[in-house]
Coordinates of C-alpha atoms in Angstrom, one line a residue:
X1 CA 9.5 2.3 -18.7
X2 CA 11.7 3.9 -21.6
X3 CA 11.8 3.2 -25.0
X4 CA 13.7 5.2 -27.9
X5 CA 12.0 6.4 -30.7
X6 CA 14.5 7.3 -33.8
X7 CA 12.6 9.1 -36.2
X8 CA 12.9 12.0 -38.9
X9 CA 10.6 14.7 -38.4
X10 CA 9.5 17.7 -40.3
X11 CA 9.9 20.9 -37.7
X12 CA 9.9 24.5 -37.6
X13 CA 7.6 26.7 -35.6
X14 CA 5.2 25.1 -34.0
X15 CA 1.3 26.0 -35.0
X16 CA -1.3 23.4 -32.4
X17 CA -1.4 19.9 -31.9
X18 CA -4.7 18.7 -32.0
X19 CA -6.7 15.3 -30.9
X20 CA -9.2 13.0 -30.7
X21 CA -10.5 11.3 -27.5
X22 CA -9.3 7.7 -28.6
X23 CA -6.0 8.9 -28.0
X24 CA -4.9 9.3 -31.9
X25 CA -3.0 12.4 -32.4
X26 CA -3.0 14.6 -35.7
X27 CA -0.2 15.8 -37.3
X28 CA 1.2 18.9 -35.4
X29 CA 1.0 21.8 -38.1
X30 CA 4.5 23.6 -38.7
X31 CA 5.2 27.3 -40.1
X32 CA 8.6 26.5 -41.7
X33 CA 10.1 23.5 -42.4
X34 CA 13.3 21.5 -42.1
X35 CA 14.4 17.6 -41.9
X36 CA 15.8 16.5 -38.9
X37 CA 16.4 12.8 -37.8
X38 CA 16.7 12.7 -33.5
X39 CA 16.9 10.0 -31.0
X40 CA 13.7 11.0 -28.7
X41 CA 13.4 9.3 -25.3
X42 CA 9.8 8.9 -23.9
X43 CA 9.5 7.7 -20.5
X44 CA 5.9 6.9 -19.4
X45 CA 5.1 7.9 -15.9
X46 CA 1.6 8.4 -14.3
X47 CA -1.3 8.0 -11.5
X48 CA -3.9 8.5 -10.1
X49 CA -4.8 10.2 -6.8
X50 CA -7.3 8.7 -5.2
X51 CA -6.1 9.8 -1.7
X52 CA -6.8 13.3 -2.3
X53 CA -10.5 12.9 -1.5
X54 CA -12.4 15.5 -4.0
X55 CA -9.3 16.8 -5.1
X56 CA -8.2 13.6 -6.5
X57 CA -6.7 13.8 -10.2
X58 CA -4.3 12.3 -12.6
X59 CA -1.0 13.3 -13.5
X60 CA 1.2 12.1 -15.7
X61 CA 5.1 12.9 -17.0
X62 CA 6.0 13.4 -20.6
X63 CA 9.9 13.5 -21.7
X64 CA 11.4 14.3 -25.0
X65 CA 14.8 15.4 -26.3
X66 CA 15.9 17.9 -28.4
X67 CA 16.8 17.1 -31.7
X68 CA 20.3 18.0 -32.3
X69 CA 22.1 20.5 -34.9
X70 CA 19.5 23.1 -34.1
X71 CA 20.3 26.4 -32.4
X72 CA 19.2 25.9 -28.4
X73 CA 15.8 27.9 -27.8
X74 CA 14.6 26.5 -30.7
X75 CA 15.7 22.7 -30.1
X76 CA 14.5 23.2 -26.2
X77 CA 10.7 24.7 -27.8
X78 CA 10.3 21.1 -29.8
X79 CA 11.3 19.0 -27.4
X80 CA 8.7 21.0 -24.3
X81 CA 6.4 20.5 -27.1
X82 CA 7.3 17.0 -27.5
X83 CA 7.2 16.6 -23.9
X84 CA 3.7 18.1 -23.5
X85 CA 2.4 16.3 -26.5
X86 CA 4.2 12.9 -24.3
X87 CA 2.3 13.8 -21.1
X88 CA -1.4 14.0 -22.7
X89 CA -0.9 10.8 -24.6
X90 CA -0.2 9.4 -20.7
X91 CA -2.8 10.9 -19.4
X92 CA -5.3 9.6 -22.4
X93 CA -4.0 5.8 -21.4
X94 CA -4.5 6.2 -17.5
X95 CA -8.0 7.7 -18.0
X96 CA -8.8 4.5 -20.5
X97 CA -8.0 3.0 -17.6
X98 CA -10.2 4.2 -15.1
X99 CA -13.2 1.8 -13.6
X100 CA -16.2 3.6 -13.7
X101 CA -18.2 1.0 -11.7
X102 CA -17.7 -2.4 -11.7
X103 CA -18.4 -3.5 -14.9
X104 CA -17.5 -0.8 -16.9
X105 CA -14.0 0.8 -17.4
X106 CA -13.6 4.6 -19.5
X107 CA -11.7 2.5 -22.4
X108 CA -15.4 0.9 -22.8
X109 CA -17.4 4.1 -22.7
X110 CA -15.1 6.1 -25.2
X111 CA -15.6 3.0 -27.9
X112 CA -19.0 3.0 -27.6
X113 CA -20.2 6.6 -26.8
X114 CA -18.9 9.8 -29.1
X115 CA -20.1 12.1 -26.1
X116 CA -17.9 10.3 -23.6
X117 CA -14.9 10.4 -26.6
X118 CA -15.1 14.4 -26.9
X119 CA -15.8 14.8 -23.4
X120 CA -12.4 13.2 -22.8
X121 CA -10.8 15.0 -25.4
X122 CA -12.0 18.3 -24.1
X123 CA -10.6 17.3 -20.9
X124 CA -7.1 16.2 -22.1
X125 CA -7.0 19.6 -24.0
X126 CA -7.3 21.1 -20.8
X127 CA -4.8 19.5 -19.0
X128 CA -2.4 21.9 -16.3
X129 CA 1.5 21.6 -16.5
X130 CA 2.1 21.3 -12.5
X131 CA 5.6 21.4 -12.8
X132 CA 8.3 21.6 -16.4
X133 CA 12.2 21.4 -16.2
X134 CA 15.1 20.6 -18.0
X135 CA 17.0 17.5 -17.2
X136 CA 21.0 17.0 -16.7
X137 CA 20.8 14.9 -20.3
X138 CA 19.3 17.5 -22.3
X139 CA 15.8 16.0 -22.2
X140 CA 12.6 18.5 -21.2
X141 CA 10.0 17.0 -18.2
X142 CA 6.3 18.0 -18.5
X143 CA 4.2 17.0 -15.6
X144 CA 0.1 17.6 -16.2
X145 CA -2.8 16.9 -14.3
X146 CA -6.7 16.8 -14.8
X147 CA -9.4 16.5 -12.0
X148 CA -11.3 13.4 -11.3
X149 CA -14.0 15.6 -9.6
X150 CA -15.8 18.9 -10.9
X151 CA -19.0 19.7 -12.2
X152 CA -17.0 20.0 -15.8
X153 CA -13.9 19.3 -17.5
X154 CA -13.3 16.2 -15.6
X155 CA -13.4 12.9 -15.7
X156 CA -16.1 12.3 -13.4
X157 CA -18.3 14.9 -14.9
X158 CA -17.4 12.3 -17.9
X159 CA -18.0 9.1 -16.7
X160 CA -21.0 9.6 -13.6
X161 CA -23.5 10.3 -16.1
X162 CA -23.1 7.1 -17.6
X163 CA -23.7 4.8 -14.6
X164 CA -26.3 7.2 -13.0
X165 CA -29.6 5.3 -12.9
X166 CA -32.2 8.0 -12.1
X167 CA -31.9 11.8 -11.3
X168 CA -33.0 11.8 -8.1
X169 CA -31.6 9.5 -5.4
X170 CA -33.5 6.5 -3.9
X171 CA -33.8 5.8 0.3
X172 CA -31.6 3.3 1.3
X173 CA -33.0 0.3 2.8
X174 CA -34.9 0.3 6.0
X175 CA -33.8 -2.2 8.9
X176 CA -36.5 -4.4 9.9
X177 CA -35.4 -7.1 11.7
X178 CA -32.0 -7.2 12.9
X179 CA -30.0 -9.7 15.0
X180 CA -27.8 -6.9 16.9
X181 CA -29.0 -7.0 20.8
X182 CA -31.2 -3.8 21.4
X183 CA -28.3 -2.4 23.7
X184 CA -26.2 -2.1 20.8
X185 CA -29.1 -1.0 18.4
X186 CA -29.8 1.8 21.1
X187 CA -26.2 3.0 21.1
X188 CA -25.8 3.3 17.3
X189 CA -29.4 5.6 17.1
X190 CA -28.4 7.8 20.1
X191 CA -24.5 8.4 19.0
X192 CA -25.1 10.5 16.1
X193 CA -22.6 9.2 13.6
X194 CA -21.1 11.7 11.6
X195 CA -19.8 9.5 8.7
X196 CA -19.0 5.8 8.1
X197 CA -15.6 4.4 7.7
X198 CA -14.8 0.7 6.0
X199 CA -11.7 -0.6 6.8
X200 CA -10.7 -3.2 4.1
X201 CA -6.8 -3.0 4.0
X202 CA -5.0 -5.9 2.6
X203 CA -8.4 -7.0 0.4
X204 CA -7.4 -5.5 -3.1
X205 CA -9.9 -3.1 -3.5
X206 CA -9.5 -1.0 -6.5
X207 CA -10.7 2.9 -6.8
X208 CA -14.1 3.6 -8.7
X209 CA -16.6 6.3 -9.5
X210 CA -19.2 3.9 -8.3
X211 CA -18.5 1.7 -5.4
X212 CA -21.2 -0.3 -3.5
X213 CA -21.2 -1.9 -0.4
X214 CA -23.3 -4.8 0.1
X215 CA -23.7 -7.5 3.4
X216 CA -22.7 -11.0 3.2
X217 CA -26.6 -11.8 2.0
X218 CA -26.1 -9.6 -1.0
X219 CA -28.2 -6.6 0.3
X220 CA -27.2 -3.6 -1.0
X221 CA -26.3 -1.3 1.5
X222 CA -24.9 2.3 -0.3
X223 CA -24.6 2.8 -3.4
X224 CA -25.0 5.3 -6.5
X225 CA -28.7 5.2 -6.7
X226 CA -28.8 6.4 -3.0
X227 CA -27.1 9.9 -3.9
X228 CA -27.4 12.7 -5.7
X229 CA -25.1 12.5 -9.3
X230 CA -24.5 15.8 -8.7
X231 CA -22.8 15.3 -5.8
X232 CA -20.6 12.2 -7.3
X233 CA -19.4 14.2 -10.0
X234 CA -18.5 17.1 -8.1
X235 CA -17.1 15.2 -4.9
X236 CA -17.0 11.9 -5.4
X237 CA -19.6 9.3 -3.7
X238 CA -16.3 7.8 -1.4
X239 CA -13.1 9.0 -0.3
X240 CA -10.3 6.6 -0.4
X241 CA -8.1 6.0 2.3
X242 CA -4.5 4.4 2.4
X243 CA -4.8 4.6 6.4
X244 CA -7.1 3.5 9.1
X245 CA -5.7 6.3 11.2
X246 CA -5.2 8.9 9.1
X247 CA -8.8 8.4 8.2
X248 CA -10.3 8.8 11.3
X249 CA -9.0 12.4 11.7
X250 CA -10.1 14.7 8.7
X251 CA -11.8 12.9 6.3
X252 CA -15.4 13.2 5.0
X253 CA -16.2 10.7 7.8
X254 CA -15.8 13.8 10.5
X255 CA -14.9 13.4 13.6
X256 CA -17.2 11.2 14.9
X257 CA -17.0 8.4 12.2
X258 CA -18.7 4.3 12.4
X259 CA -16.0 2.0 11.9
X260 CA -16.5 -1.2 10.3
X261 CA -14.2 -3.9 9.1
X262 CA -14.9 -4.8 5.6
X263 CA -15.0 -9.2 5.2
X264 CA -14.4 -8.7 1.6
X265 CA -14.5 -7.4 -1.7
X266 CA -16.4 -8.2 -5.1
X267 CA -17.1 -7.0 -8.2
X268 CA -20.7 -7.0 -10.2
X269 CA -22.6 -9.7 -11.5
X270 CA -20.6 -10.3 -14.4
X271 CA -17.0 -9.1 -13.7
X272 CA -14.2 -10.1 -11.1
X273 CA -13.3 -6.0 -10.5
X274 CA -12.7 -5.6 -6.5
X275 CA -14.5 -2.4 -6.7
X276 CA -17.2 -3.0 -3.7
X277 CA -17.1 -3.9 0.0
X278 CA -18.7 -6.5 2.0
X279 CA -19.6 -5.6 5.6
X280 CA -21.2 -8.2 8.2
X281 CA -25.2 -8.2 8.1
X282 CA -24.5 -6.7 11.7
X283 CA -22.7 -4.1 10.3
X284 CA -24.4 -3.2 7.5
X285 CA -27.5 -3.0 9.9
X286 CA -25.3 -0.6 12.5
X287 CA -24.7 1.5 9.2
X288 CA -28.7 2.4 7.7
X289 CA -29.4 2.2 11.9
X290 CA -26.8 5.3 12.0
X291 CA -28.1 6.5 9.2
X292 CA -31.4 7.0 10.1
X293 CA -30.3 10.1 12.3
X294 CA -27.7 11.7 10.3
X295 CA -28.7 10.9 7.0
X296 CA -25.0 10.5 6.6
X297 CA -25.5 8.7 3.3
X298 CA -26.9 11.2 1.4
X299 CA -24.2 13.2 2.1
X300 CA -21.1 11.1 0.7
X301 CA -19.6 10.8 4.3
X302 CA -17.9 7.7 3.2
X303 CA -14.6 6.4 3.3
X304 CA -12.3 3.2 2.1
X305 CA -9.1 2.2 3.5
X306 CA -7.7 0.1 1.0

C-alpha cells in the first residue's frame, strides 16, 4: 500500500532519531537548517518468518524520496534516513501485531507493561538493514530485520516472559487408560520417536510464541508450562511448517518424526485466535506414549504445518 505524504520539513545534517516503544517517534535533531516542502512516498511492506524455525524474524521495507532542489549526496542521505526511519515504524506495527499466546497479542503487553514498551524499543533500535538500494524513481529502499528468537534483543526474549507460568517446567500428563489396541501402544513405546509432527494444513492456524495442543476432551497435551522458558525464548517451543513434506526431512522433528493429523484448531477460553491444535484422544495418547521414551517434549521437537 502507498500513500503520499506532502510535507515541509526542516533538514540539514542529520543528528539521531530517537523512539519510544508505542511506536511514536521524536523529532529527528538537525545540525543546520533549511525549509524544504517534498512529495515523500512510503510504501509499507513487511512479515514475518515463521518458516525459518529458530531463525524466524521480521523484516520490513521502508521507502522515501529525496526532496528535491538539494545537491544529490545530500538529498540521497535524507531520504535513506527517511527510508530507515519508514522501515522501523513497519517493524513497530508488525511486532504490535504479534500473538503471544492466545489471548494475548504484543499491542496488549506494550499498553499495559513499560518493561515490555522499552524492551521493544530496545529491540527496534537494534534493528539490521539486510539489504538498501536506490530505485529507478529516485526513491531509497531500506529492508530491516529483528529476531523472534534469542536470549536478548528479541521479541521473544520480550514477550515469553510474560506468558511463562513458572520457572521450571511441569511433566506432561501421564496416559492411563487409553483406547489404542496394545499392538499399536507397543509400537509407539519401542519406535523411539524423535520429534512429533501436526499436520493441520488448510485449518487457519496462526503463528504464536505459545501454542498448545489439546485432544478433542480438552486435555492438554503440550504446552508452555511443559518446557523450559529458556528454551522458548531462545528457540521457540514449535517450528512452523508450510509443508508436510518438507517437514519430515530437517526439521526439529528429526528424522524419525510421529505424524499426526490435526481435527482442528482453537483459541483460549475467552478468544477465537486459531493459535492451538486439536489431535484425536488416540493421538494425543500416541504422542505422551512416545514421549515417555524420548522425552521429546521437553526438547521443543515440535512442528506445525499450517
Amino acid at each position: 500500500m502507498k500513500k503520499m505524504l506532502k510535507r515541509s520539513i526542516l533538514m540539514a545534517v542529520l543528528a539521531g532519531v530517537s523512539f519510544v516503544a508505542a511506536g511514536n517517534y521524536a523529532v529527528p535533531a538537525y545540525a543546520e537548517t533549511a525549509t524544504v516542502t517534498t512529495n515523500v512516498t512510503i510504501e509499507q511492506k513487511s512479515v514475518i518468518n515463521w518458516e525459518k524455525g529458530s531463525d524466524a524474524d521480521v523484516e520490513a521495507m521502508g521507502i522515501g524520496l529525496p526532496p528535491a532542489n538539494m545537491p544529490p549526496a545530500r538529498a540521497m542521505a535524507l531520504a535513506r534516513r527517511a527510508a530507515i526511519v519508514d522501515a522501523q515504524r513497519n517493524l513497530i506495527e508488525t511486532i504490535k501485531g504479534v500473538q503471544v499466546d492466545s489471548e494475548t497479542v504484543m499491542e496488549n503487553l506494550m499498553i499495559s507493561s513499560d518493561v515490555v514498551k522499552t524492551g521493544v524499543s530496545g529491540i527496534i533500535k537494534g534493528a539490521v538493514i539486510v539489504k538498501e538500494y536506490t530505485n529507478p524513481d529516485g526513491s531509497y529502499s531500506v529492508i530491516m530485520k529483528v529476531p523472534m528468537f534469542g536470549v536478548k534483543d528479541s521479541v521473544a526474549s520480550v514477550a515469553v516472559p510474560s506468558v511463562a507460568p513458572q520457572p521450571e517446567p511441569l511433566p506432561v500428563v501421564d496416559v492411563k487408560e487409553t483406547p489404542l489396541p496394545k499392538p499399536v501402544i507397543k509400537e509407539v513405546q519401542s519406535v523411539g520417536y524423535t520429534g512429533v509432527i501436526v499436520d493441520a494444513t488448510g485449518l487457519g492456524l496462526e503463528a504464536t510464541f505459545s501454542p498448545v495442543i489439546y485432544d478433542t476432551n480438552g486435555r492438554a497435551i503440550y504446552g508452555m508450562k511443559n518446557i523450559d522458558p529458556n528454551f522458548a525464548i531462545s528457540k521457540g517451543m514449535v517450528e512452523y511448517s508450510k509443508d508436510l513434506q518438507k517437514a519430515t526431512v530437517g526439521s526439529r522433528a528429526g528424522s524419525n518424526a510421529l505424524v499426526v493429523k490435526a481435527v482442528g484448531v482453537k483459541g483460549g477460553a475467552n478468544s477465537v485466535n486459531k493459535v492451538n491444535v486439536v489431535v484425536s484422544v488416540e493421538d494425543g495418547d500416541k504422542i505422551l506414549l512416545a514421549n515417555e521414551k524420548t522425552n521429546m517434549l521437553s526438547q521443543c521437537a515440535v512442528v506445525f504445518v499450517r
